[in-house]
Coordinates of C-alpha atoms in Angstrom, one line a residue:
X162 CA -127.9 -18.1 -3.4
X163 CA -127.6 -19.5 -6.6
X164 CA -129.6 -17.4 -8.2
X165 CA -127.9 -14.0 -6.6
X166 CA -124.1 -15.0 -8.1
X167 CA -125.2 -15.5 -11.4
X168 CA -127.2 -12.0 -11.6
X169 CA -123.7 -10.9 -9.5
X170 CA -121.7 -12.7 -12.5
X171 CA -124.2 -11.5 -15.4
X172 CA -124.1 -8.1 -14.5
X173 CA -119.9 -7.8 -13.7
X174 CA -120.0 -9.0 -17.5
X175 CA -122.3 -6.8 -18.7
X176 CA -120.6 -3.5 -17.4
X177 CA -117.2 -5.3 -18.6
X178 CA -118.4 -5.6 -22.2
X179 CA -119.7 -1.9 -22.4
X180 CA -116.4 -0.4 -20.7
X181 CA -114.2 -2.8 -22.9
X182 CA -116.0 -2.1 -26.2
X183 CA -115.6 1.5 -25.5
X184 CA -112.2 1.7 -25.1
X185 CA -111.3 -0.9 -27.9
X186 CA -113.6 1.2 -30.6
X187 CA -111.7 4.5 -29.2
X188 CA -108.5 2.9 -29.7
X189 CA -108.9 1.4 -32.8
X190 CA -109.9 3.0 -36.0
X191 CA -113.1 2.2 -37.4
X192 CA -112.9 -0.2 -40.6
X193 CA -115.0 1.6 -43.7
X194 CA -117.2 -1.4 -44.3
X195 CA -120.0 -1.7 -46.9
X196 CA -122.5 -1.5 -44.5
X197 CA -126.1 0.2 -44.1
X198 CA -125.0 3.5 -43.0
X199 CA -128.1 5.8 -43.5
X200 CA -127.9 9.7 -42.2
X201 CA -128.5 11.5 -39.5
X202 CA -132.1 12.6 -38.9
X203 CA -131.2 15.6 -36.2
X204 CA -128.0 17.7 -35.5
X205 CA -125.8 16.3 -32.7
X206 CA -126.9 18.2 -29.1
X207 CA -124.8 18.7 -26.2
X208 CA -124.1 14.7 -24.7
X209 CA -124.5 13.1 -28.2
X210 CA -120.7 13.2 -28.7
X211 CA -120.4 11.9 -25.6
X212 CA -122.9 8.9 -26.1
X213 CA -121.1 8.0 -29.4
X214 CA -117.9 8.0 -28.2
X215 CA -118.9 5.4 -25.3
X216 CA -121.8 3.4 -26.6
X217 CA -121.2 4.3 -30.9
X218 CA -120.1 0.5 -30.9
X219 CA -122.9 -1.0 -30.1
X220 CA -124.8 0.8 -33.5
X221 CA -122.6 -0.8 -36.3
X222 CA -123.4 -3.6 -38.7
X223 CA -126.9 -5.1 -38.3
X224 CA -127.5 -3.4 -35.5
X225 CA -127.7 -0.1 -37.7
X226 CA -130.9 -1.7 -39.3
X227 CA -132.7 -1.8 -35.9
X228 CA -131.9 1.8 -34.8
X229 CA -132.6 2.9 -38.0
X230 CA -136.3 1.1 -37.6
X231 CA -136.5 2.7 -34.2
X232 CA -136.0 5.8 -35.4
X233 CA -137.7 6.5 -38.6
X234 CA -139.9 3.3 -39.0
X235 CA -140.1 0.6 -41.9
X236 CA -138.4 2.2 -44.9
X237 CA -136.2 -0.4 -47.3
X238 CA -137.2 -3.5 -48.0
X239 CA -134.2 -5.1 -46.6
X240 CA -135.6 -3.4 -43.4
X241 CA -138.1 -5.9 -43.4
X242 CA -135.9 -8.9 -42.1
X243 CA -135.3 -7.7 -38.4
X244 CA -138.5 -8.4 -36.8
X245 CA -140.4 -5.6 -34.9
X246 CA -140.3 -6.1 -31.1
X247 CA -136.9 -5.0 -30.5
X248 CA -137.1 -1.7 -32.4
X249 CA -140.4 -1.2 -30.2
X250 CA -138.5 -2.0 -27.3
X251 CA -135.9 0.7 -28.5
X252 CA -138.3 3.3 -29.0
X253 CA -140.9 2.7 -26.4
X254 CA -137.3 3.8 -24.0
X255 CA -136.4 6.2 -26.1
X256 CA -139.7 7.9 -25.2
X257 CA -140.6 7.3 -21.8
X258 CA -137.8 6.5 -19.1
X259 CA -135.0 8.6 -21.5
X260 CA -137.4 11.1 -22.6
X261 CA -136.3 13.6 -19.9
X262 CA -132.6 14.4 -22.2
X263 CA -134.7 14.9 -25.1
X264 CA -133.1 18.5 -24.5
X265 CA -129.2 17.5 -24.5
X266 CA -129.5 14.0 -26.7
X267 CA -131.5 13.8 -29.7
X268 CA -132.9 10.6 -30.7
X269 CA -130.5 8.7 -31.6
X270 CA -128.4 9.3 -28.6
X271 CA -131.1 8.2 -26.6
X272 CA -131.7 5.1 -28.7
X273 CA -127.8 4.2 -27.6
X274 CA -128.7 4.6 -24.4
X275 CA -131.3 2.3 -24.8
X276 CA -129.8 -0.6 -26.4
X277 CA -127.1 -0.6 -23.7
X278 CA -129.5 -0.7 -20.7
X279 CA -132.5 -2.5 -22.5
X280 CA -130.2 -5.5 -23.9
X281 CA -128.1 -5.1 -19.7
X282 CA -131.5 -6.3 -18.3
X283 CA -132.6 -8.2 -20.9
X284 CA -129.6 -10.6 -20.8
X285 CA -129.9 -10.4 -17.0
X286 CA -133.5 -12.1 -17.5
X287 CA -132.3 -14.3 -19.7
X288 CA -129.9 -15.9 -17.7
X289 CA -132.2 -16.4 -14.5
X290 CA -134.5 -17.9 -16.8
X291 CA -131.9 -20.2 -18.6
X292 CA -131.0 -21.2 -14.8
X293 CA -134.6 -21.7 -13.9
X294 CA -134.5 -24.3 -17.2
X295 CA -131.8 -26.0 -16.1
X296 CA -132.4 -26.7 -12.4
X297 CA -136.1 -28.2 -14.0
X298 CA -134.9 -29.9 -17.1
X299 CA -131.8 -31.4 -15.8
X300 CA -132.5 -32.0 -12.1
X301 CA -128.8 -30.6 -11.2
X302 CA -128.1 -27.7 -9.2
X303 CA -124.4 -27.8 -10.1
X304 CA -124.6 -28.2 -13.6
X305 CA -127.2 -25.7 -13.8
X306 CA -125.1 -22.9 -12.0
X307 CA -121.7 -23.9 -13.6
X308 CA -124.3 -23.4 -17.3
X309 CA -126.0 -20.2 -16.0
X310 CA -122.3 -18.7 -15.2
X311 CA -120.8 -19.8 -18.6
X312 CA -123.4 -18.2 -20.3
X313 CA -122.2 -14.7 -19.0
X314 CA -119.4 -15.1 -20.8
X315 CA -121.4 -16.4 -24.2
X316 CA -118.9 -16.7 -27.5
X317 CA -121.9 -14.7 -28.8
X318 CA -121.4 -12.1 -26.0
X319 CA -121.0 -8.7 -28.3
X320 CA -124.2 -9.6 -30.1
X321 CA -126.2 -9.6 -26.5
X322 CA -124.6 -5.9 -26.2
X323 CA -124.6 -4.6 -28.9
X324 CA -128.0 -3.1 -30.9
X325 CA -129.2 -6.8 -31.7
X326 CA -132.4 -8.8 -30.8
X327 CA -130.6 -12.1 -29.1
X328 CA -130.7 -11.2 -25.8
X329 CA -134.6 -10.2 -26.4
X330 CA -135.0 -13.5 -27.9
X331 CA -132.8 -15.3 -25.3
X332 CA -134.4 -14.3 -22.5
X333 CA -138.4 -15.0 -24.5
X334 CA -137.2 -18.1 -25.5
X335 CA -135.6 -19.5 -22.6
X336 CA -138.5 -18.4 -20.1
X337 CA -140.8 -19.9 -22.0
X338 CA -139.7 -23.1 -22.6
X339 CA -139.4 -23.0 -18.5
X340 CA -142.9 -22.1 -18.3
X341 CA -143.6 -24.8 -20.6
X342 CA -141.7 -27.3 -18.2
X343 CA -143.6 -26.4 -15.5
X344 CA -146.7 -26.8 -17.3
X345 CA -148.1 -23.5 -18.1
X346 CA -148.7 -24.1 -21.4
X347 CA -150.6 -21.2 -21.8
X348 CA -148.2 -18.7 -20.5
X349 CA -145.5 -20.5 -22.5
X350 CA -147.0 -20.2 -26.1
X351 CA -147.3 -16.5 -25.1
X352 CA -143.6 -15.9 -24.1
X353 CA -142.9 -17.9 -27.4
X354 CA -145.4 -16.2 -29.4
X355 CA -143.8 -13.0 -28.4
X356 CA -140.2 -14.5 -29.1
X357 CA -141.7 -15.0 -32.7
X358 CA -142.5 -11.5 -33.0
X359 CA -138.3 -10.5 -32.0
X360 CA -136.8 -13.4 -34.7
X361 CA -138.2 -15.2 -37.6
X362 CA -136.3 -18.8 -35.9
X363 CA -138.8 -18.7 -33.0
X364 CA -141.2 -20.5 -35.7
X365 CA -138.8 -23.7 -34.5
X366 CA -139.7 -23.3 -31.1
X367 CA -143.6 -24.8 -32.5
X368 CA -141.9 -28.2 -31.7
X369 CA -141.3 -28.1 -28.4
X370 CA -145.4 -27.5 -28.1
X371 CA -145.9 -30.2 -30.4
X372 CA -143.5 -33.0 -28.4
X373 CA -143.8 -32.6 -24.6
X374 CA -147.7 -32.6 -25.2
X375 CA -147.2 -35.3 -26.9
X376 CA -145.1 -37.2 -24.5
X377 CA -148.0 -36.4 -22.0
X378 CA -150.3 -38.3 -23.3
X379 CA -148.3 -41.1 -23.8
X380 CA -147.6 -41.0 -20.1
X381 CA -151.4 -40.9 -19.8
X382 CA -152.2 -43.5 -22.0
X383 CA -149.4 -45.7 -21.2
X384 CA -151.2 -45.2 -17.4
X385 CA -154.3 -46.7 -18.7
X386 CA -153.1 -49.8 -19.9
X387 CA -154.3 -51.8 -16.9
X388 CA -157.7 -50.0 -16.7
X389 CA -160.0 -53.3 -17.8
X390 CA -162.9 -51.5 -18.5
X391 CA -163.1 -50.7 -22.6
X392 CA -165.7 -48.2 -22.3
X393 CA -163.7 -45.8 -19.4
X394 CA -160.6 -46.3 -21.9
X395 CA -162.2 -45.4 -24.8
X396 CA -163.7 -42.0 -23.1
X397 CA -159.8 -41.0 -21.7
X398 CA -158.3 -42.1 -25.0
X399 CA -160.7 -39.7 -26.8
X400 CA -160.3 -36.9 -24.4
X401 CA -156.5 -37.3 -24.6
X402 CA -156.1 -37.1 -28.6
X403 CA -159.1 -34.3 -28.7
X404 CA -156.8 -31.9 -25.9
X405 CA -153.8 -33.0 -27.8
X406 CA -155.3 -32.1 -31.2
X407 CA -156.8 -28.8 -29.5
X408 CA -153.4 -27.5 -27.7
X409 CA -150.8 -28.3 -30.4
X410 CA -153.1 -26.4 -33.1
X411 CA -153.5 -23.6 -30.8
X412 CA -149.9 -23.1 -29.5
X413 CA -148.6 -23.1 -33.1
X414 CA -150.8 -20.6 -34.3
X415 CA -150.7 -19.0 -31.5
X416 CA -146.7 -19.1 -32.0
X417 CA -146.9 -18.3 -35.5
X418 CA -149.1 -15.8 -35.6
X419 CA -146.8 -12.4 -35.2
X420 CA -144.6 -14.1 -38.2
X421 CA -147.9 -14.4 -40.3
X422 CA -149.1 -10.7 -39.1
X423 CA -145.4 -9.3 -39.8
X424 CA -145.5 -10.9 -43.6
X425 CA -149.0 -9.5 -44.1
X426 CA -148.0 -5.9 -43.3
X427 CA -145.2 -6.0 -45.2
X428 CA -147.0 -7.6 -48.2
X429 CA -149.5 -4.9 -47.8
X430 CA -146.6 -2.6 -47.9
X431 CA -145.2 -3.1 -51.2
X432 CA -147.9 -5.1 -53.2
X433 CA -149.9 -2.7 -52.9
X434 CA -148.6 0.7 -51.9
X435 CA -149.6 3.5 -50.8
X436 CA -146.3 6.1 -50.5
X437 CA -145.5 8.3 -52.7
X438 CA -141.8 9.2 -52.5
X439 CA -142.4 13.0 -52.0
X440 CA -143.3 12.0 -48.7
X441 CA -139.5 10.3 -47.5
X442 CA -136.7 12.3 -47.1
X443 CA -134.6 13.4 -49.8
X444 CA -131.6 11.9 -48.0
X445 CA -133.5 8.7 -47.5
X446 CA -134.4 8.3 -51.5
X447 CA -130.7 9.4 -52.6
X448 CA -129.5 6.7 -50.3
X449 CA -132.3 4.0 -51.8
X450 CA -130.8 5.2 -55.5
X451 CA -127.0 4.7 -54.9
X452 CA -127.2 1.5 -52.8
X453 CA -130.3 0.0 -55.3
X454 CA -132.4 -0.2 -52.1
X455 CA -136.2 -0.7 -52.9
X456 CA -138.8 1.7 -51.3
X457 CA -142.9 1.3 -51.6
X458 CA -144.0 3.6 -54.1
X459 CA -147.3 4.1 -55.1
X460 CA -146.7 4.8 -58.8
X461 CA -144.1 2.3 -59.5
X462 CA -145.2 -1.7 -60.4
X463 CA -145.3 -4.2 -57.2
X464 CA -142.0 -6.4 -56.8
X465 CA -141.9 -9.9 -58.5
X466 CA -142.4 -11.2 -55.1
X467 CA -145.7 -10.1 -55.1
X468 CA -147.2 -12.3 -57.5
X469 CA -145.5 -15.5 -56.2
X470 CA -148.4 -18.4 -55.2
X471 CA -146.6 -17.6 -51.4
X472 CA -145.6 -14.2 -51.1
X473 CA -143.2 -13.8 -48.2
X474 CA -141.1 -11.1 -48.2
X475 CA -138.6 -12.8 -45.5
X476 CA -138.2 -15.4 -48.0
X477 CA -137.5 -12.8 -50.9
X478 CA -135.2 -10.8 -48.7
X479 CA -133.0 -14.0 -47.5
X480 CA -132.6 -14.3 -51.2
X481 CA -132.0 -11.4 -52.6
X482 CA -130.4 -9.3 -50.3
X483 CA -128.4 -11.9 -48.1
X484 CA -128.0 -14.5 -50.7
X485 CA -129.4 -17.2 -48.2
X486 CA -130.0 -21.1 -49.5
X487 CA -129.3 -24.7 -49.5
X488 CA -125.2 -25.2 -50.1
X489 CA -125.1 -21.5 -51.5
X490 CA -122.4 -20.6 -48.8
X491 CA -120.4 -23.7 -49.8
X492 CA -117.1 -21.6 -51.6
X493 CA -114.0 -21.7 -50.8
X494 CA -113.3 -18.0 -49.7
X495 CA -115.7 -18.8 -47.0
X496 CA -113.5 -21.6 -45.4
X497 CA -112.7 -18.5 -42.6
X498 CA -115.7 -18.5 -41.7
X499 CA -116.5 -22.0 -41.5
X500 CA -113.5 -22.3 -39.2
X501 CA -115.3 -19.5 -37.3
X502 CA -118.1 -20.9 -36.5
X503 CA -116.4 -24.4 -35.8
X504 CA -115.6 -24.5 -32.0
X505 CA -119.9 -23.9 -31.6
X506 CA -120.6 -26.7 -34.2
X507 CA -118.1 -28.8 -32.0
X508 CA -120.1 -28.4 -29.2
X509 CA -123.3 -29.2 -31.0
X510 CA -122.0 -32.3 -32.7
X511 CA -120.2 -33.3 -29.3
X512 CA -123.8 -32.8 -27.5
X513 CA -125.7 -35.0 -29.8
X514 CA -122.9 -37.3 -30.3
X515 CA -123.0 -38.1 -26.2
X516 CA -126.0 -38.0 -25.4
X517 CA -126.5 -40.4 -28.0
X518 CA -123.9 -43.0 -27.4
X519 CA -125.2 -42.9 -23.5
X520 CA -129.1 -43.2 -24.4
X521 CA -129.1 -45.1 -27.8
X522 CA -132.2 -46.6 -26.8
X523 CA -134.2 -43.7 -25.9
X524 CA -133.3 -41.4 -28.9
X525 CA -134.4 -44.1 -31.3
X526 CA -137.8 -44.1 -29.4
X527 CA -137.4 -40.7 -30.0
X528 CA -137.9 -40.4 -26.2
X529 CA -141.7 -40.5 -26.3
X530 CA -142.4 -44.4 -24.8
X531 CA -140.3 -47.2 -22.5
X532 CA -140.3 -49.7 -25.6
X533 CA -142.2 -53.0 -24.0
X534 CA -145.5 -53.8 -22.5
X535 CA -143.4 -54.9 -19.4
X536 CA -140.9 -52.4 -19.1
X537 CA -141.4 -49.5 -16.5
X538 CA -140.9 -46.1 -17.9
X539 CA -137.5 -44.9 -18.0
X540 CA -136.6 -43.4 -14.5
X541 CA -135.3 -39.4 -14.4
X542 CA -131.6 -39.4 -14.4
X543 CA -130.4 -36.1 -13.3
X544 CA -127.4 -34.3 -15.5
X545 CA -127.2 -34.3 -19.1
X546 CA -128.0 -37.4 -19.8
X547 CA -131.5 -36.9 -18.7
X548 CA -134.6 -38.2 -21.1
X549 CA -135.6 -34.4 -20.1
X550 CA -132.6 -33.2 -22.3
X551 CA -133.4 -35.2 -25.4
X552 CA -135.5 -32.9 -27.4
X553 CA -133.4 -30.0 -26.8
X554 CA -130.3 -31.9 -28.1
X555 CA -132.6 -32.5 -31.1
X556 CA -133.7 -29.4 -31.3
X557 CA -130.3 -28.0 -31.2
X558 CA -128.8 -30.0 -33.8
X559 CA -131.4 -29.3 -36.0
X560 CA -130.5 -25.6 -35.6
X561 CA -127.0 -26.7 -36.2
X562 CA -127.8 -28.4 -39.1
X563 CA -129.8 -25.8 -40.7
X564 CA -127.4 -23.2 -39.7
X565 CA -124.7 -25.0 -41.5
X566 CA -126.5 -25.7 -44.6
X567 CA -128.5 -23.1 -45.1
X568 CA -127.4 -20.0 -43.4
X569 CA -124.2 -17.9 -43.2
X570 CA -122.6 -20.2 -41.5
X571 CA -120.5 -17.5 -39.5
X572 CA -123.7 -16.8 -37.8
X573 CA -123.8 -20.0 -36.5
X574 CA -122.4 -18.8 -32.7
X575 CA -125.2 -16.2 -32.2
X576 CA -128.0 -18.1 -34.0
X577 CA -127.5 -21.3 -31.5
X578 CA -126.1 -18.9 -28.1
X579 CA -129.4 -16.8 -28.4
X580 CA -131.6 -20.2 -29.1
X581 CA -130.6 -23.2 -27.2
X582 CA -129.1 -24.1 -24.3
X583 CA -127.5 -26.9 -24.7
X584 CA -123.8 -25.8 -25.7
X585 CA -123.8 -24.1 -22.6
X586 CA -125.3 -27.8 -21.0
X587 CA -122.7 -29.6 -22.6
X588 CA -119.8 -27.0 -21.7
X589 CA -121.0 -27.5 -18.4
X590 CA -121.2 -31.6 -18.3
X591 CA -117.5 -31.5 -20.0
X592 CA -115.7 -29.0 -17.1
X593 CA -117.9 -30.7 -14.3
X594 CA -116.4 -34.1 -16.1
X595 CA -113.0 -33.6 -16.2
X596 CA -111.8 -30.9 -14.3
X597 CA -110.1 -32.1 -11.0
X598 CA -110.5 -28.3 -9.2
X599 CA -114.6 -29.1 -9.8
X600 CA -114.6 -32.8 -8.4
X601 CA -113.0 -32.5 -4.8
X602 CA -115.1 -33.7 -1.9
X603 CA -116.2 -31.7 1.5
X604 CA -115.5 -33.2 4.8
X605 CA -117.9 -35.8 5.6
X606 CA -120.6 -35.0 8.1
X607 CA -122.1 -37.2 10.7
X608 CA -125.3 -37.9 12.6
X609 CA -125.3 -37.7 16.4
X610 CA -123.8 -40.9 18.0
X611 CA -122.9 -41.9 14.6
X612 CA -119.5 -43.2 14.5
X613 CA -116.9 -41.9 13.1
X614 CA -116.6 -44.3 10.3
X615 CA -120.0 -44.3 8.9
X616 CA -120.6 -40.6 7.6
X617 CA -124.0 -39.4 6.8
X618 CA -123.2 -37.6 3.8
X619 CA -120.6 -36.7 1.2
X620 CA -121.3 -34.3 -2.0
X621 CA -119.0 -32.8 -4.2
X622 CA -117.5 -29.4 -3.3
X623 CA -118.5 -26.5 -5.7
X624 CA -117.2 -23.4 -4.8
X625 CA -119.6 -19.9 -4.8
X626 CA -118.9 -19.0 -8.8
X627 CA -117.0 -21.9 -10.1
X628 CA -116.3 -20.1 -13.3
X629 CA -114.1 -17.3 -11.7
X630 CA -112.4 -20.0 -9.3
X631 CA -111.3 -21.7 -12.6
X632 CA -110.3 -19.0 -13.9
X633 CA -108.4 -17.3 -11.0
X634 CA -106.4 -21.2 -10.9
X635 CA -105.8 -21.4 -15.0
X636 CA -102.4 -22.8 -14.8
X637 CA -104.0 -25.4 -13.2
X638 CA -106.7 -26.6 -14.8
X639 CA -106.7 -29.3 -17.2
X640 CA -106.5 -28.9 -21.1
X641 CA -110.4 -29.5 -21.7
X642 CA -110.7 -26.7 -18.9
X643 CA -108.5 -24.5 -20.6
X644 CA -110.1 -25.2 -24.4
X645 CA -113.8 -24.4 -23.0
X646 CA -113.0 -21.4 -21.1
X647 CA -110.5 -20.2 -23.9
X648 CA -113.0 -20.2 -26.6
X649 CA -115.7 -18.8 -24.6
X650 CA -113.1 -16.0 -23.3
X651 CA -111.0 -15.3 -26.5
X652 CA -114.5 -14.8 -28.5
X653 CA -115.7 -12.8 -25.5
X654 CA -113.2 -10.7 -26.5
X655 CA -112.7 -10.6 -30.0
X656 CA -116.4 -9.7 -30.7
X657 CA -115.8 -6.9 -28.9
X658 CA -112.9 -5.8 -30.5
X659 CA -113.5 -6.8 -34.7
X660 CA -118.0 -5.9 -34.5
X661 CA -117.4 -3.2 -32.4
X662 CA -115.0 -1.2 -35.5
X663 CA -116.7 -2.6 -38.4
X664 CA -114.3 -5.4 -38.8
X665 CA -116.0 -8.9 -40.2
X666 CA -117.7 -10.6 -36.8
X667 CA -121.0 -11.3 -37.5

C-alpha cells in the first residue's frame, strides 16, 4: 500500500510540474541569458510549435548541453562535462518508442518529448527505490513513507523535469545502494557503475563499497573472537582481508571505470584529433568563433591540457569554463546565492549535527566496532538514529562540504537532492518529531477475553499520504511543519517559474 501512494503521489507531481512549467514559461517572457544556445539543425514540422510551447522549458540552461549532445553528438569541449548516459537515454527514445512522428516532429521535438516522459519514469523509479532504502536502512515504515512522499516535492524538483541527468542519477544511485543493503554487491557496483557513467559525483559513491564491506568483516571477525583454536582463526582471518581486498578493488574499478573510459575518449578527442572543421556545420563553427568555444581540429595544436602529467579534461573544463575550485566562489556578489542554497545546507548541518549529539560514541568509532572486548555490538535502533544511517550522514556532509567549498554553491540543492537521502531523512525525523497532526494514537485493540484495561496494542496513527493531510490542515500545523513544507513547496515552485524562462536557478 505504501508503495502504491507514493507512485500515486510521484506521478500527481510529476504531471503538476509539466502543466505548471508550461503555463508559467507561456506567461512569462523568456529572460535573454548568456547561455549555450546553438541552432536549429532541421525546420520546425507540423507539432514542433506545439511541443515547444508546452515542454520548450524543460530545454533551457544546462539542459541545452544535453539535447544538443543527443542530437548532434560531442562537439565543444565544454560538451564534455555532462556525462553520456542521459544523452543516450534521450536519443535511444528519440529513435525507437517516438520514432513513429518522425513525419510531424523533427528531432528535436521528439527529444522534448523524451526528456519529459524519460525523466516522469525515471523519478518514478527513483522514488520506489529511495523508499525501498529507507524501509532497509532505517527499519521504519513511517519514516520511510513520510521521506518517500517528501521527495515528490524535492526543492530540486525542476531539475528532475527538466532536460537534466538527476533524476537518472537519483534513481541509479538510490537503487543501488538498496541492492548494496541487501547484499548484492554485485548488482550494486553495476547500478553504481552505471550512475558513474550519468555524473562525474558517482565516483563518491566508491565509499559506500569500501565501508559496509568493511564493517562486515568486522562483524566476522569480531564473531571469531571466542573461537580457541589459532589455526581455524588464522584461515577465516585470511579469507576475510583476501575477500575484502578482492571486493573493494573490484567495486571501485568497476565504479570508476565509465569516468576513466569517458576521459580517455575525450583525451583521444582533442590530443590527438582527427576532425577537420570542413566536416561540422558552418553554423556550428561560427557559433565556436563568436563564443571562443574550442572544437577538435586536426590541423590545429592539442590544448595545454594535453600535456599535463594527468590529463583530464573534466578537470580542465571545471576550470576553465565554470571557474570551479577551492574558495574561488567565496565573493561577495555571490552572497544570493549562498543564501540560496542555505535552507539545504541547514538540513545537512542539522543531520550531522543530531545524529551526532545522539550517537557520539558510535560516530567516533566511526561506526565500524562496539568499542570493548566485553561490550555486545550495538543493537539496531530503528529511525534516524540508526548505526545503519551513519555513513550516509557522512557521506552527505561530505557532499555538503565539498559542495560548499568547492562548487557553485547555488548548486548545492540539486547536487545533494539527486545524491543523498538524508535531507529528505532528516525532513522526515523533524515533521514525524514535532508535529502534533503526525503523533496521535489509534484506538487501542484487544485480544479475546482480554480486559478492557490491558490493550494488546497501540501504534501511532499515520494517515494514507501524510504529506497532503499536512498540507490540506496548514493553519494547523506547527511552525517546524510549516518551515519544512514551505521550503520544499516555495522552491517547488520557484524552479519552475525562474529555470523554466532563463531566469538564474541553477
Amino acid at each position: 500500500m505504501d508503495v502504491k501512494t507514493v507512485l500515486q503521489f510521484a506521478a500527481t507531481t510529476r504531471g503538476l510540474s509539466l502543466l505548471i512549467q508550461a503555463l508559467l514559461n507561456a506567461a512569462i517572457p523568456d529572460h535573454e541569458a548568456d547561455a549555450f544556445t546553438p541552432p536549429r539543425a532541421e525546420e520546425p514540422r507540423l507539432l514542433d510549435p506545439a511541443v515547444q510551447w508546452f515542454l520548450g522549458g524543460l530545454s533551457h540552461w544546462d539542459a541545452e548541453h544535453f539535447l544538443f549532445i543527443a542530437e548532434r553528438g560531442y562537439l565543444y569541449e565544454h560538451n564534455y562535462a555532462f556525462f553520456p548516459l542521459f544523452p543516450v537515454i534521450l536519443r535511444g527514445l528519440a529513435e525507437t518508442i517516438l520514432r513513429p512522428l518522425s513525419g510531424c516532429l523533427t528531432l528535436r521535438g521528439r527529444l522534448l518529448l523524451a526528456v519529459a516522459l524519460g525523466n516522469s519514469a525515471l523519478f518514478l523509479l527513483s522514488v520506489v527505490a529511495l523508499y525501498g532504502l529507507g524501509r532497509v536502512v532505517l527499519q521504519d515504515r513511517r519514516l520511510a513513507l513520510v521521506s518517500s512522499l517528501l521527495y515528490c516535492l524535492t526543492p530540486a524538483n525542476v531539475f528532475m523535469t527538466a532536460g537534466y541527468s538527476e533524476s537518472l542519477f537519483a534513481a541509479l544511485t538510490f537503487g543501488g545502494l538498496f541492492l548494496l543493503e541487501r547484499g548484492y554487491t554485485f548488482r550494486a557496483c553495476l547500478a553504481l557503475s552505471i550512475a558513474t557513467a550519468a555524473r562525474a559525483n558517482g565516483l563518491v559513491n566508491v565509499g559506500f563499497l569500501l565501508y559496509l564491506p568493511l564493517q562486515q568483516a568486522l562483524s566476522k571477525i569480531w564473531g571469531l573472537r571466542k573461537d580457541n583454536n589459532r589455526h581455524n582463526k588464522c584461515l577465516h582471518y585470511t579469507w576475510i582481508v583476501a575477500r575484502l581486498l578482492f571486493t573493494a578493488a573490484l567495486g571501485t574499478a568497476v565504479i570508476a571505470l565509465p569516468f576513466l573510459v569517458f576521459q580517455y575518449y575525450g583525451y583521444r578527442v582533442f590530443c590527438t584529433p582527427s576532425l577537420s572543421l570542413e566536416q561540422v556545420s558552418p553554423a556550428l563553427i561560427q557559433l565556436a568563433e563568436d563564443k571562443g568555444y574550442r572544437v577538435p581540429d586536426e590541423n590545429a595544436p592539442p590544448p595545454l591540457w594535453c600535456l599535463r602529467p594527468l590529463p583530464l579534461l573534466y578537470s580542465h573544463i571545471q576550470d576553465v569554463y565554470w571557474d570551479v575550485g577551492f574558495l574561488r566562489y567565496f565573493q561577495l556578489k555571490q552572497i544570493p546565492n549562498f543564501l540560496l542554497a542555505l535552507p539545504m545546507a541547514t538540513l545537512g548541518m542539522a543531520a550531522a549535527y543530531m545524529y551526532y549529539r545522539a550517537n557520539p560514541t558510535r560516530c567516533l568509532r566511526l561506526g565500524l566496532w562496539d568499542g570493548g572486548a566485553n561490550k555486545q555490538p550495538d543493537k539496531p535502533t530503528p529511525g534516524f538514529y540508526s548505526p545503519r544511517v551513519f555513513l550516509y550522514v557522512v557521506h552527505a556532509t561530505m557532499l555538503l562540504g565539498f559542495g560548499t567549498f568547492c562548487m557553485h554553491v547555488q548548486v548545492l540543492t540539486r547536487f545533494l537532492s539527486s545524491s543523498s537521502p538524508v535531507p529528505f531523512w532528516i525532513s522526515a525525523h523533524l515533521l514525524l518529531l514535532y508535529e502534533p497532526l503526525l503523533q496521535r494514537r489509534s484506538p487501542p485493540t484487544y485480544n479475546k477475553g482480554q480486559q478492557r484495561g490491558t490493550p494488546r496494542t497501540v501504534f501511532l496513527y499515520l494517515p494514507q499520504n501524510p504529506i497532503v493531510h499536512l498540507l490540506s490542515r496548514w493553519k494547523t500545523c506547527s511552525i517546524p511543519t510549516q518551515w519544512i513544507l514551505g521550503y520544499f513547496i516555495s522552491y517547488w515552485l520557484m524552479g519552475l517559474a525562474l529555470h523554466c524562462n532563463f531566469l538564474p536557478w541553477t
